[in-house]
PDB file of C-alpha atoms in Angstrom:
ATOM      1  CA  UNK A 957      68.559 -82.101-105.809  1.00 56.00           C
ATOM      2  CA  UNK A 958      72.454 -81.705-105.417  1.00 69.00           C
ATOM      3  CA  UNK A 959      74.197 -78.842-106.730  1.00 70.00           C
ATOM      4  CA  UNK A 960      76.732 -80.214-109.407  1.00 75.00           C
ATOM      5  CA  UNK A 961      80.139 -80.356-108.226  1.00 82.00           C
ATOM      6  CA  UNK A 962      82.972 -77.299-108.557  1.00 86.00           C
ATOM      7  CA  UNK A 963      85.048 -77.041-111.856  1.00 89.00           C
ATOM      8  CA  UNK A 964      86.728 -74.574-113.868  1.00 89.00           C
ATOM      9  CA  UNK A 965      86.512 -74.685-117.861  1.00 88.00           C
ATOM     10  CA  UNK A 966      88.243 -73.187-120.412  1.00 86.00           C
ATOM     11  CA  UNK A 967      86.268 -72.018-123.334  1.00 81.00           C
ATOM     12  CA  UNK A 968      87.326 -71.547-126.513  1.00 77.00           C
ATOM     13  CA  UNK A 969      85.510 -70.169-129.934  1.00 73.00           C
ATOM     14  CA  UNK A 970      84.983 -73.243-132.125  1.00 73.00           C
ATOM     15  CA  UNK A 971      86.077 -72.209-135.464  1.00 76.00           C
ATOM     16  CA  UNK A 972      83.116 -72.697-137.446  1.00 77.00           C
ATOM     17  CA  UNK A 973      81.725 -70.377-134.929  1.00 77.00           C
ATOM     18  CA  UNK A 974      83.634 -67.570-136.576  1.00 79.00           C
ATOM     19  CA  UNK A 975      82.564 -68.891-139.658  1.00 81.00           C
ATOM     20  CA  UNK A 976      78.871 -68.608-139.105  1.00 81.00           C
ATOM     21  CA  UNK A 977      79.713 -65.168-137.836  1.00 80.00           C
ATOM     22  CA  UNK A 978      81.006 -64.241-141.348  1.00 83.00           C
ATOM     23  CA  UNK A 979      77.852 -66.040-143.344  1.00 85.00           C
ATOM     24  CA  UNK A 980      75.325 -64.105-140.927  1.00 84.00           C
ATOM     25  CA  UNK A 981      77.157 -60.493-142.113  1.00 84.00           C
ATOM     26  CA  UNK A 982      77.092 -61.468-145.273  1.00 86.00           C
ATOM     27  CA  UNK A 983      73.880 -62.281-145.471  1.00 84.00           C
ATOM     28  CA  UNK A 984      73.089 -59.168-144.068  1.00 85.00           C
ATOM     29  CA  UNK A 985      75.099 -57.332-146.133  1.00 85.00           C
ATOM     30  CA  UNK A 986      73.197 -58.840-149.344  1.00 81.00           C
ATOM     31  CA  UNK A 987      70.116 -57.993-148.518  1.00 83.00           C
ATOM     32  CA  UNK A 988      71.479 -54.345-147.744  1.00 82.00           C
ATOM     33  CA  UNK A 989      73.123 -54.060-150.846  1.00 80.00           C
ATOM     34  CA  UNK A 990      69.606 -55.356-153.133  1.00 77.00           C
ATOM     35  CA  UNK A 991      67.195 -53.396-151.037  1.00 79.00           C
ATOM     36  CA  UNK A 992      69.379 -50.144-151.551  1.00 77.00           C
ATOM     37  CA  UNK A 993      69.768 -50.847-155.015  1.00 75.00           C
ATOM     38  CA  UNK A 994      65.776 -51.280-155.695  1.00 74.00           C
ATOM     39  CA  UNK A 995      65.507 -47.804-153.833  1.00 76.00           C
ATOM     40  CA  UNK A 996      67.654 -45.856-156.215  1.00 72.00           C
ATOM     41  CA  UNK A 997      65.404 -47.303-158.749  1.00 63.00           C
ATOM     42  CA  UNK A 998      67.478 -49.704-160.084  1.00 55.00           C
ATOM     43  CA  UNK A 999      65.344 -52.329-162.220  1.00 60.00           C
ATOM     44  CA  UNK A1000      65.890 -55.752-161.175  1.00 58.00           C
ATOM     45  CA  UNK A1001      66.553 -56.386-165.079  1.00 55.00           C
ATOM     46  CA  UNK A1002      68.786 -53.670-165.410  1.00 56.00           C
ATOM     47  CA  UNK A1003      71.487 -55.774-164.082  1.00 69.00           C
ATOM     48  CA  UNK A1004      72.212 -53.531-160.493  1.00 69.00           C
ATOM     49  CA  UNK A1005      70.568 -55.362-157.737  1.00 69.00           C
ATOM     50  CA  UNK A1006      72.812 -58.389-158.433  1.00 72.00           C
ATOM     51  CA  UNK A1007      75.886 -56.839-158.308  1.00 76.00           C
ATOM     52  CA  UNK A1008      75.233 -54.242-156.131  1.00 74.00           C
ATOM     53  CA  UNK A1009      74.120 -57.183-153.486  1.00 77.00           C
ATOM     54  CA  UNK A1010      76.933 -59.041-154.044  1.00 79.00           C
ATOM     55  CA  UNK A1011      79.827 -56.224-153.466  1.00 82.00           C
ATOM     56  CA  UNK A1012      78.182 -55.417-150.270  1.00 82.00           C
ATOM     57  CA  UNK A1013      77.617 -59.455-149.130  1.00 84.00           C
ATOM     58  CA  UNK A1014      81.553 -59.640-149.828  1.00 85.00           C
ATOM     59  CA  UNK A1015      82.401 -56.167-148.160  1.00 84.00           C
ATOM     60  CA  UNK A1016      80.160 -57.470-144.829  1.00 84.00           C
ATOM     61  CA  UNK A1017      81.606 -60.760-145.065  1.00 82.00           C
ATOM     62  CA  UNK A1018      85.150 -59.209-144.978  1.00 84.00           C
ATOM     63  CA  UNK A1019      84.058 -57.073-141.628  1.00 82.00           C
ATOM     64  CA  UNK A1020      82.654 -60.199-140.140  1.00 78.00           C
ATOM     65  CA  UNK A1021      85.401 -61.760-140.508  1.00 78.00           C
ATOM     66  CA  UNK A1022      87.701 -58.808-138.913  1.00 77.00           C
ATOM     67  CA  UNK A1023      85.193 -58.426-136.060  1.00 75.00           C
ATOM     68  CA  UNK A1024      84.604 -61.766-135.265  1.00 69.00           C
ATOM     69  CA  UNK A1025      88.114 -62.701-133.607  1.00 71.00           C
ATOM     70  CA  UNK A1026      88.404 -65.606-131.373  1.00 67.00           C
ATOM     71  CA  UNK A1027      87.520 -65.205-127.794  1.00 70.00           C
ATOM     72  CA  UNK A1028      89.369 -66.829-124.769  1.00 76.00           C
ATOM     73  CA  UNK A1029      87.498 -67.426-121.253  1.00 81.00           C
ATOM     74  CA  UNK A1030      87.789 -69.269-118.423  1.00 88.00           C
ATOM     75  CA  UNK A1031      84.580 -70.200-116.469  1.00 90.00           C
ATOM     76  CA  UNK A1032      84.408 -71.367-113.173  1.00 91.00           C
ATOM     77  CA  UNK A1033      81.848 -73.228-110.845  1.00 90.00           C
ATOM     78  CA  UNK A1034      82.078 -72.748-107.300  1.00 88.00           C
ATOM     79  CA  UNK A1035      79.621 -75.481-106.305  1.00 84.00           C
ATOM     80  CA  UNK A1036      77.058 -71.808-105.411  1.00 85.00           C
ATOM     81  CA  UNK A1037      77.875 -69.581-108.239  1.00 88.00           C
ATOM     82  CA  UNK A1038      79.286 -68.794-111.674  1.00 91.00           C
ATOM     83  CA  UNK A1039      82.268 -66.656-111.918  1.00 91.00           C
ATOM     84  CA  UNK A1040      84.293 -65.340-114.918  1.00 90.00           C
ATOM     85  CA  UNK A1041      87.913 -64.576-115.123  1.00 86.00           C
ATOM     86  CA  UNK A1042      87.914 -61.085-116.384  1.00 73.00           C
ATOM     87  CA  UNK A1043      90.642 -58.892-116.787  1.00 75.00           C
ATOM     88  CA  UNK A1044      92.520 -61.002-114.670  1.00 82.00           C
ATOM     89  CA  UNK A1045      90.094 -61.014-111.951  1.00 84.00           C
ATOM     90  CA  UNK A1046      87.634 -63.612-111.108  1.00 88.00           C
ATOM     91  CA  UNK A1047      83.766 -61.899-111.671  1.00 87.00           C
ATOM     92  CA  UNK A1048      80.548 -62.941-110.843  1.00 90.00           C
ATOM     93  CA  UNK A1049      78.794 -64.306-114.013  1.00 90.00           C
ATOM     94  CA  UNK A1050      75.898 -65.519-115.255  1.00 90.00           C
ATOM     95  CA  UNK A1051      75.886 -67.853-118.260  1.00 92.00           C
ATOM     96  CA  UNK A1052      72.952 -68.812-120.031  1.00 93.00           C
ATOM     97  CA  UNK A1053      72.928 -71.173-123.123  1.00 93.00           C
ATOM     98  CA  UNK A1054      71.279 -69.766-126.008  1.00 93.00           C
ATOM     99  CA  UNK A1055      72.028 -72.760-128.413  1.00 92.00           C
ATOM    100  CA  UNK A1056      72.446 -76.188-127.486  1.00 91.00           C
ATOM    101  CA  UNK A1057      73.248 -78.407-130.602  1.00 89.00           C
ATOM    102  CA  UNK A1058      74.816 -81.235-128.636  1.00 85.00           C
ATOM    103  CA  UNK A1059      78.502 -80.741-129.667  1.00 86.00           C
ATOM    104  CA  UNK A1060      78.477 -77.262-130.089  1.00 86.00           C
ATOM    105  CA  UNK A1061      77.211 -74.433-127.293  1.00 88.00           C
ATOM    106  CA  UNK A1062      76.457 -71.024-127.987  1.00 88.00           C
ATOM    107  CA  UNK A1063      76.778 -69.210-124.725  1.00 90.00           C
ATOM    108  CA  UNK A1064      75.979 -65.569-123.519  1.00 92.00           C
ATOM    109  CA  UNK A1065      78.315 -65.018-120.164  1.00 89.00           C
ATOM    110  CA  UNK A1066      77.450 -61.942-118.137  1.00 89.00           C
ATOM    111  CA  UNK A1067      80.318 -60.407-115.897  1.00 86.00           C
ATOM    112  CA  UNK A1068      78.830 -58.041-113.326  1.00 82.00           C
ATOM    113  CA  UNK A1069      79.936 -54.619-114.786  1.00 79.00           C
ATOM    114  CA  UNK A1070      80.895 -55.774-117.991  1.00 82.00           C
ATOM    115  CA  UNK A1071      79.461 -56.423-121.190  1.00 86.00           C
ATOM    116  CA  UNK A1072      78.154 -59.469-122.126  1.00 87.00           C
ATOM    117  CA  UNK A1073      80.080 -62.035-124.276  1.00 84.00           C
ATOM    118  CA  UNK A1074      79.002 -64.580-126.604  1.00 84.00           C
ATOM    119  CA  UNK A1075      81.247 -67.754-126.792  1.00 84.00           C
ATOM    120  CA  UNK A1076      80.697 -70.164-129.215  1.00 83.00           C
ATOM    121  CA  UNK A1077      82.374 -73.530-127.932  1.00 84.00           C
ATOM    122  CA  UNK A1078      82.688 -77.370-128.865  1.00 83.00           C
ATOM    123  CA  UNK A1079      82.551 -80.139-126.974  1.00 85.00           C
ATOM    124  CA  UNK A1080      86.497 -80.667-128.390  1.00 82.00           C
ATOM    125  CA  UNK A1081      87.244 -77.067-126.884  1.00 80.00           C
ATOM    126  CA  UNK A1082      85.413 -77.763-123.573  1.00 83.00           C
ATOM    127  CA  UNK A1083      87.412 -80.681-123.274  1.00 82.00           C
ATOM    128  CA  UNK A1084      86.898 -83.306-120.249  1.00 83.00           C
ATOM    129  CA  UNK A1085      84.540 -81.171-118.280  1.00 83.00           C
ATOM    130  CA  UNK A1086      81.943 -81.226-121.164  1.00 84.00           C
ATOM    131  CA  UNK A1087      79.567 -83.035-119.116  1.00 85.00           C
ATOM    132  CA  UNK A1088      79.821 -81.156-116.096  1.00 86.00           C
ATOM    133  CA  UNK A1089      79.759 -77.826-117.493  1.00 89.00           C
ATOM    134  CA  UNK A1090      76.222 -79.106-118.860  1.00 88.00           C
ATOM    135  CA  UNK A1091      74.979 -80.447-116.219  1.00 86.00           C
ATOM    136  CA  UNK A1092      76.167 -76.800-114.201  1.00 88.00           C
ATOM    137  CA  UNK A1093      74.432 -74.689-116.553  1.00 89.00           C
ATOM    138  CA  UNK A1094      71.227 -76.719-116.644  1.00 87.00           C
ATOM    139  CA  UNK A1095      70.948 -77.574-113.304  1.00 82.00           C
ATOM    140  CA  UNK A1096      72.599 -74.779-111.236  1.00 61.00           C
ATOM    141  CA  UNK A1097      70.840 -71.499-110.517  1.00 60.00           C
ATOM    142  CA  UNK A1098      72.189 -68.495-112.228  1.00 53.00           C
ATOM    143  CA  UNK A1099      73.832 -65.911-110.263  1.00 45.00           C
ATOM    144  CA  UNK A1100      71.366 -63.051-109.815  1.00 47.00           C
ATOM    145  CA  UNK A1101      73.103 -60.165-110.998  1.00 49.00           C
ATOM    146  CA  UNK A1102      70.603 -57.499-109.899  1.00 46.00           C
ATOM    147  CA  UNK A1103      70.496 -54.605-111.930  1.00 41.00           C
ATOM    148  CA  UNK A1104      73.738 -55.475-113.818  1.00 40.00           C
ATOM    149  CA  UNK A1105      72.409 -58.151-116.342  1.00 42.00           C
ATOM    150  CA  UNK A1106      69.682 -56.115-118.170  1.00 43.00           C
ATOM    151  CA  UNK A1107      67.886 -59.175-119.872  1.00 41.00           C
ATOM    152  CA  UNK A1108      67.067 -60.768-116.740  1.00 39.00           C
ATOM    153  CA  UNK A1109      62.681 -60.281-115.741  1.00 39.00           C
ATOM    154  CA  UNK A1110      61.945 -58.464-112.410  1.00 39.00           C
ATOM    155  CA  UNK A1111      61.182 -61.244-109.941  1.00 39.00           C
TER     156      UNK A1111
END
């Protein structure tokens, strides 16, 4: 099997991506809020769990919404292996898709030395390269890291 061709690809956050970012700390936030208020004893027929969930969904929500600013990368194929510009300099990565919804891919790049980010992009983000960026991460072998991507099994 060939190795897919070289290409570099800027990636961009989709914006629902931010969105979904939001829902998920509010949801956590929610269910916070309720199971706090059912441990001070509040009855749910009291009226407190309610309220009590919803001012901490909203507060979570607000954080999400703070913390989850857009990210900015640019990947790069080399026709052998992955690379990252990061902090101006080009890094070994290794990308791995952790959702795949056909338009939309959630990916988790690793920079060596550097902490793992998750970038949420669409296929209108990706741009032209869509379908080679796909066919790189699917068909290409990831970079091997060594000790530097922590999630990776002992081979």
């Amino acid at each position: 099997m060939r190795a897919p061709p070289a290409f570099e690809v800027p990636l961009h956050d989709a914006p629902a991506w931010r969105v979904v970012q939001a829902v998920l700390w509010a949801l956590a936030g929610g269910a916070l809020g309720a199971w706090l208020a059912t441990r001070l004893d509040a009855s749910p027929a009291g009226g407190v769990v309610l309220p009590a969930g919803l001012a901490a969904s909203a507060l979570a929500c607000a954080i999400g919404w703070g913390l989850g600013r857009p990210q900015q990368a640019q990947l790069r194929w080399s026709g052998q292996r992955w690379e990252l510009l990061h902090q101006g300099v080009w890094a070994a990565a290794a990308p791995r898709v952790m959702i795949d919804l056909g338009d939309w891919l959630l990916l988790r790049v690793k920079p060596r030395a550097a902490p793992a980010r998750w970038i949420g992009a669409s296929q209108a983000s990706i741009g032209p390269s869509g379908q080679l960026l796909r066919a790189a991460l699917y068909c290409a072998p990831c970079v091997d890291l060594g000790r530097a991507d922590e999630d990776r099994a002992p081979s």
